[in-house]
Amino acid sequence: MYDRPRKQMVEKFVIQAGIQDPQVIAAMQRVPRHLFVSPAMNHQAYNGGSLPIGYGQTISHPTTVAYMSQLMQITGGEKILEIGTGSGYQAAVLAEIGAKVYTIERIAGLADQTRSLLEKLGYYSIAVKIGDGSIGWNEFAPYQRIIVTAGAPAIPENLLNQLAEGGRMLIPVGEGDQHYLQIIDKVDGDIVVKQENSRNFVPLVGEKGWAE
Ligand code: SAM
């Protein structure tokens, strides 16, 4: 279902947006995005834009998902920590590329809804936890990759500590529409930070994020 609109979405919002990683392109051609948005929005799921997913939250724009997935430089088999499960779409794309994903969502009802959907779709390599992701998920650390899908006031120390040697973390830092995506590599124990262009993200709410 929706095969043609999905192909058109990938053409317009992924390939034409400059994404070249064949694994990311193939993954986004496979994941049924229409099932990750609120039912009334199914028909709009492939039009781009941030659509509602319930609980006052939104699914990320396809270009943002493609861009961040490409920056993750996954080859398969990596252990990834995602902060901000939301609809589960980003996690599903990463799982399609072959990663094992540990993902945390602070809104319990949303986490439960997404866990059921991911199970129904057979994404058994994704574990969903309810909690404050700004402090990470120490139990399964270290992670080869960490992706934060909400904007933090600063880079949380806990997350840096849970990043494996040679690993990479993506985290938007800033406020409102002034978030700068930070690409953080851990090289020989040192932290190397590169800053990308400004993008818009919802706030990371929690102990190491913004107050509620
Ligand atoms: N990755 C999601 C997707 O593919 O649909 C999009 C995520 S949405 C833009 C950001 C999510 O981060 C929201 O669901 C929000 O509730 C969640 N969030 C915000 N602060 C959080 C925190 N401290 N821990 C876990 N989740 C958090």
Short mmCIF file of C-alpha atoms and ligand atoms in Angstrom, two decimals:
data_model
loop_
_atom_site.label_atom_id
_atom_site.label_comp_id
_atom_site.label_asym_id
_atom_site.label_seq_id
_atom_site.Cartn_x
_atom_site.Cartn_y
_atom_site.Cartn_z
CA MET A 1 0.00 0.00 0.00
CA TYR A 2 1.15 3.59 -0.74
CA ASP A 3 4.13 2.21 -2.73
CA ARG A 4 3.97 4.93 -5.36
CA PRO A 5 3.64 7.92 -2.96
CA ARG A 6 6.50 6.44 -0.90
CA LYS A 7 8.74 6.25 -3.97
CA GLN A 8 7.84 9.86 -4.83
CA MET A 9 8.61 10.97 -1.27
CA VAL A 10 12.06 9.35 -1.43
CA GLU A 11 12.74 10.95 -4.82
CA LYS A 12 11.62 14.44 -3.76
CA PHE A 13 12.62 14.69 -0.07
CA VAL A 14 15.58 12.32 0.10
CA ILE A 15 17.42 12.01 -3.23
CA GLN A 16 16.70 15.54 -4.47
CA ALA A 17 17.69 16.82 -1.01
CA GLY A 18 21.18 15.47 -1.66
CA ILE A 19 21.11 12.23 0.35
CA GLN A 20 23.33 9.67 -1.36
CA ASP A 21 23.72 6.80 1.10
CA PRO A 22 22.10 3.84 -0.73
CA GLN A 23 21.24 2.11 2.54
CA VAL A 24 19.32 5.15 3.83
CA ILE A 25 17.49 5.50 0.50
CA ALA A 26 16.57 1.81 0.45
CA ALA A 27 15.44 1.84 4.10
CA MET A 28 13.16 4.83 3.52
CA GLN A 29 11.71 3.10 0.48
CA ARG A 30 10.80 0.13 2.70
CA VAL A 31 9.45 1.66 5.95
CA PRO A 32 5.64 2.24 5.71
CA ARG A 33 5.64 5.85 6.97
CA HIS A 34 1.82 6.11 6.73
CA LEU A 35 1.51 3.67 9.67
CA PHE A 36 3.66 5.92 11.91
CA VAL A 37 1.34 8.97 11.81
CA SER A 38 -2.13 9.48 13.32
CA PRO A 39 -4.68 7.41 11.32
CA ALA A 40 -6.48 10.51 9.97
CA MET A 41 -3.14 11.63 8.45
CA ASN A 42 -2.31 8.37 6.59
CA HIS A 43 -2.88 9.93 3.17
CA GLN A 44 -0.54 12.87 3.97
CA ALA A 45 2.33 10.76 5.30
CA TYR A 46 4.34 10.99 2.06
CA ASN A 47 3.86 14.71 1.42
CA GLY A 48 6.73 15.88 3.62
CA GLY A 49 6.13 18.08 6.63
CA SER A 50 5.99 17.24 10.32
CA LEU A 51 2.69 15.44 10.96
CA PRO A 52 0.91 14.73 14.26
CA ILE A 53 1.44 11.35 15.91
CA GLY A 54 -0.73 11.93 19.01
CA TYR A 55 0.17 13.21 22.50
CA GLY A 56 0.98 16.65 21.03
CA GLN A 57 4.09 15.30 19.26
CA THR A 58 5.11 15.10 15.60
CA ILE A 59 6.99 12.76 13.28
CA SER A 60 10.18 14.34 11.89
CA HIS A 61 10.30 15.60 8.28
CA PRO A 62 11.58 12.88 5.90
CA THR A 63 14.56 15.01 4.88
CA THR A 64 15.59 15.40 8.54
CA VAL A 65 15.32 11.63 9.09
CA ALA A 66 17.32 10.91 5.91
CA TYR A 67 19.96 13.53 6.73
CA MET A 68 20.50 12.35 10.30
CA SER A 69 20.48 8.68 9.24
CA GLN A 70 23.17 9.38 6.64
CA LEU A 71 25.28 11.25 9.21
CA MET A 72 25.08 8.20 11.50
CA GLN A 73 27.33 6.32 9.02
CA ILE A 74 25.88 2.91 9.88
CA THR A 75 27.30 -0.18 8.24
CA GLY A 76 25.17 -2.72 10.12
CA GLY A 77 25.35 -4.31 13.55
CA GLU A 78 25.91 -1.06 15.46
CA LYS A 79 24.26 -0.56 18.84
CA ILE A 80 22.38 2.74 18.76
CA LEU A 81 20.78 4.81 21.50
CA GLU A 82 17.95 7.08 20.32
CA ILE A 83 16.54 9.77 22.60
CA GLY A 84 12.99 10.77 21.60
CA THR A 85 11.25 7.70 20.14
CA GLY A 86 8.16 9.64 19.04
CA SER A 87 6.43 7.69 16.27
CA GLY A 88 9.28 5.15 15.99
CA TYR A 89 9.86 6.05 12.32
CA GLN A 90 13.51 7.12 12.76
CA ALA A 91 14.20 3.98 14.81
CA ALA A 92 12.59 1.81 12.11
CA VAL A 93 14.78 3.39 9.41
CA LEU A 94 17.92 2.71 11.49
CA ALA A 95 16.79 -0.86 12.18
CA GLU A 96 16.21 -1.42 8.45
CA ILE A 97 19.88 -0.49 7.88
CA GLY A 98 20.84 -3.25 10.30
CA ALA A 99 21.32 -1.51 13.65
CA LYS A 100 20.13 -2.66 17.07
CA VAL A 101 18.23 0.34 18.47
CA TYR A 102 17.60 1.23 22.12
CA THR A 103 15.14 4.11 22.14
CA ILE A 104 13.69 6.21 24.99
CA GLU A 105 10.46 8.23 25.03
CA ARG A 106 9.36 10.33 28.01
CA ILE A 107 5.61 10.23 27.21
CA ALA A 108 4.42 6.84 28.46
CA GLY A 109 1.29 6.58 26.28
CA LEU A 110 3.28 7.41 23.15
CA ALA A 111 6.03 4.92 24.03
CA ASP A 112 3.44 2.15 24.56
CA GLN A 113 1.66 2.98 21.30
CA THR A 114 4.96 2.97 19.37
CA ARG A 115 6.22 -0.23 21.00
CA SER A 116 3.02 -2.04 19.91
CA LEU A 117 3.33 -0.73 16.35
CA LEU A 118 7.00 -1.72 16.05
CA GLU A 119 6.20 -5.22 17.36
CA LYS A 120 3.29 -5.54 14.95
CA LEU A 121 5.58 -4.58 12.05
CA GLY A 122 8.24 -7.09 13.18
CA TYR A 123 10.95 -4.63 14.26
CA TYR A 124 12.31 -6.95 16.96
CA SER A 125 15.74 -5.24 16.98
CA ILE A 126 14.23 -2.10 18.58
CA ALA A 127 13.80 -1.85 22.36
CA VAL A 128 11.54 0.99 23.60
CA LYS A 129 11.83 2.36 27.14
CA ILE A 130 9.70 4.95 28.93
CA GLY A 131 11.87 7.50 30.69
CA ASP A 132 14.03 10.59 30.62
CA GLY A 133 16.50 10.06 27.79
CA SER A 134 18.52 13.14 28.71
CA ILE A 135 20.34 10.89 31.21
CA GLY A 136 20.74 8.09 28.67
CA TRP A 137 20.29 4.33 29.18
CA ASN A 138 23.33 3.16 31.12
CA GLU A 139 22.32 -0.50 31.25
CA PHE A 140 23.29 -1.18 27.61
CA ALA A 141 26.13 1.39 27.24
CA PRO A 142 28.46 1.94 25.50
CA TYR A 143 26.71 2.72 22.21
CA GLN A 144 28.49 3.06 18.86
CA ARG A 145 25.96 5.73 17.89
CA ILE A 146 23.67 8.08 19.81
CA ILE A 147 20.95 10.14 18.12
CA VAL A 148 18.94 12.78 19.97
CA THR A 149 15.80 13.88 18.10
CA ALA A 150 14.88 16.79 20.40
CA GLY A 151 16.81 20.01 21.10
CA ALA A 152 18.93 20.23 24.25
CA PRO A 153 20.24 23.34 26.05
CA ALA A 154 23.74 21.78 26.04
CA ILE A 155 25.43 18.43 25.34
CA PRO A 156 24.60 16.14 28.34
CA GLU A 157 27.75 14.70 29.97
CA ASN A 158 25.92 11.40 30.67
CA LEU A 159 25.40 10.82 26.96
CA LEU A 160 29.07 11.53 26.18
CA ASN A 161 30.03 8.95 28.81
CA GLN A 162 27.73 6.36 27.21
CA LEU A 163 29.26 6.86 23.74
CA ALA A 164 31.73 4.15 22.71
CA GLU A 165 35.30 4.90 21.65
CA GLY A 166 35.22 5.59 17.90
CA GLY A 167 31.50 6.34 18.21
CA ARG A 168 29.40 9.22 16.93
CA MET A 169 26.60 11.23 18.54
CA LEU A 170 24.16 13.61 16.83
CA ILE A 171 22.39 16.14 19.04
CA PRO A 172 20.61 19.41 18.26
CA VAL A 173 21.56 22.15 20.72
CA GLY A 174 19.68 25.43 20.99
CA GLU A 175 16.18 26.86 21.30
CA GLY A 176 13.13 27.45 19.08
CA ASP A 177 14.16 27.51 15.42
CA GLN A 178 17.79 28.12 16.38
CA HIS A 179 19.01 24.57 16.93
CA TYR A 180 22.45 23.66 15.65
CA LEU A 181 23.01 19.99 15.02
CA GLN A 182 26.22 18.89 16.74
CA ILE A 183 28.15 15.97 15.26
CA ILE A 184 30.29 14.55 18.03
CA ASP A 185 32.99 11.94 17.42
CA LYS A 186 34.91 10.20 20.22
CA VAL A 187 38.44 9.76 18.89
CA ASP A 188 41.15 8.27 21.13
CA GLY A 189 39.16 9.37 24.18
CA ASP A 190 38.87 12.95 22.90
CA ILE A 191 35.59 14.62 21.95
CA VAL A 192 35.58 16.26 18.52
CA VAL A 193 32.57 18.50 17.83
CA LYS A 194 31.41 19.81 14.45
CA GLN A 195 28.41 22.11 14.14
CA GLU A 196 25.86 21.95 11.31
CA ASN A 197 23.32 24.47 10.03
CA SER A 198 20.35 25.66 12.04
CA ARG A 199 17.24 23.42 12.11
CA ASN A 200 14.01 23.31 14.07
CA PHE A 201 13.47 20.66 16.80
CA VAL A 202 11.05 20.16 19.70
CA PRO A 203 12.65 20.65 23.14
CA LEU A 204 14.41 17.86 25.03
CA VAL A 205 12.57 17.93 28.35
CA GLY A 206 14.29 16.38 31.35
CA GLU A 207 16.99 16.43 34.00
CA LYS A 208 19.75 17.31 31.50
CA GLY A 209 17.35 19.05 29.12
CA TRP A 210 14.80 21.85 29.48
CA ALA A 211 12.44 22.15 32.46
CA GLU A 212 8.86 20.99 31.81
N1 SAM B 1 12.27 10.26 16.32
C1 SAM B 1 10.87 10.59 16.23
C2 SAM B 1 10.17 10.01 15.06
O1 SAM B 1 10.81 9.37 14.22
O2 SAM B 1 8.96 10.18 15.02
C3 SAM B 1 10.60 12.06 16.28
C4 SAM B 1 10.73 12.56 17.61
S1 SAM B 1 9.87 13.97 18.09
C5 SAM B 1 10.42 15.18 16.99
C6 SAM B 1 10.76 14.23 19.61
C7 SAM B 1 10.36 13.29 20.73
O3 SAM B 1 11.25 13.48 21.83
C8 SAM B 1 8.96 13.53 21.27
O4 SAM B 1 8.19 12.38 21.17
C9 SAM B 1 9.21 13.92 22.74
O5 SAM B 1 8.20 13.48 23.62
C10 SAM B 1 10.54 13.22 23.00
N2 SAM B 1 11.31 13.73 24.14
C11 SAM B 1 11.53 15.01 24.54
N3 SAM B 1 12.33 15.02 25.63
C12 SAM B 1 12.63 13.73 25.92
C13 SAM B 1 13.43 13.11 26.92
N4 SAM B 1 14.09 13.80 27.86
N5 SAM B 1 13.52 11.75 26.91
C14 SAM B 1 12.87 11.01 25.96
N6 SAM B 1 12.10 11.56 25.00
C15 SAM B 1 11.99 12.90 24.97
#
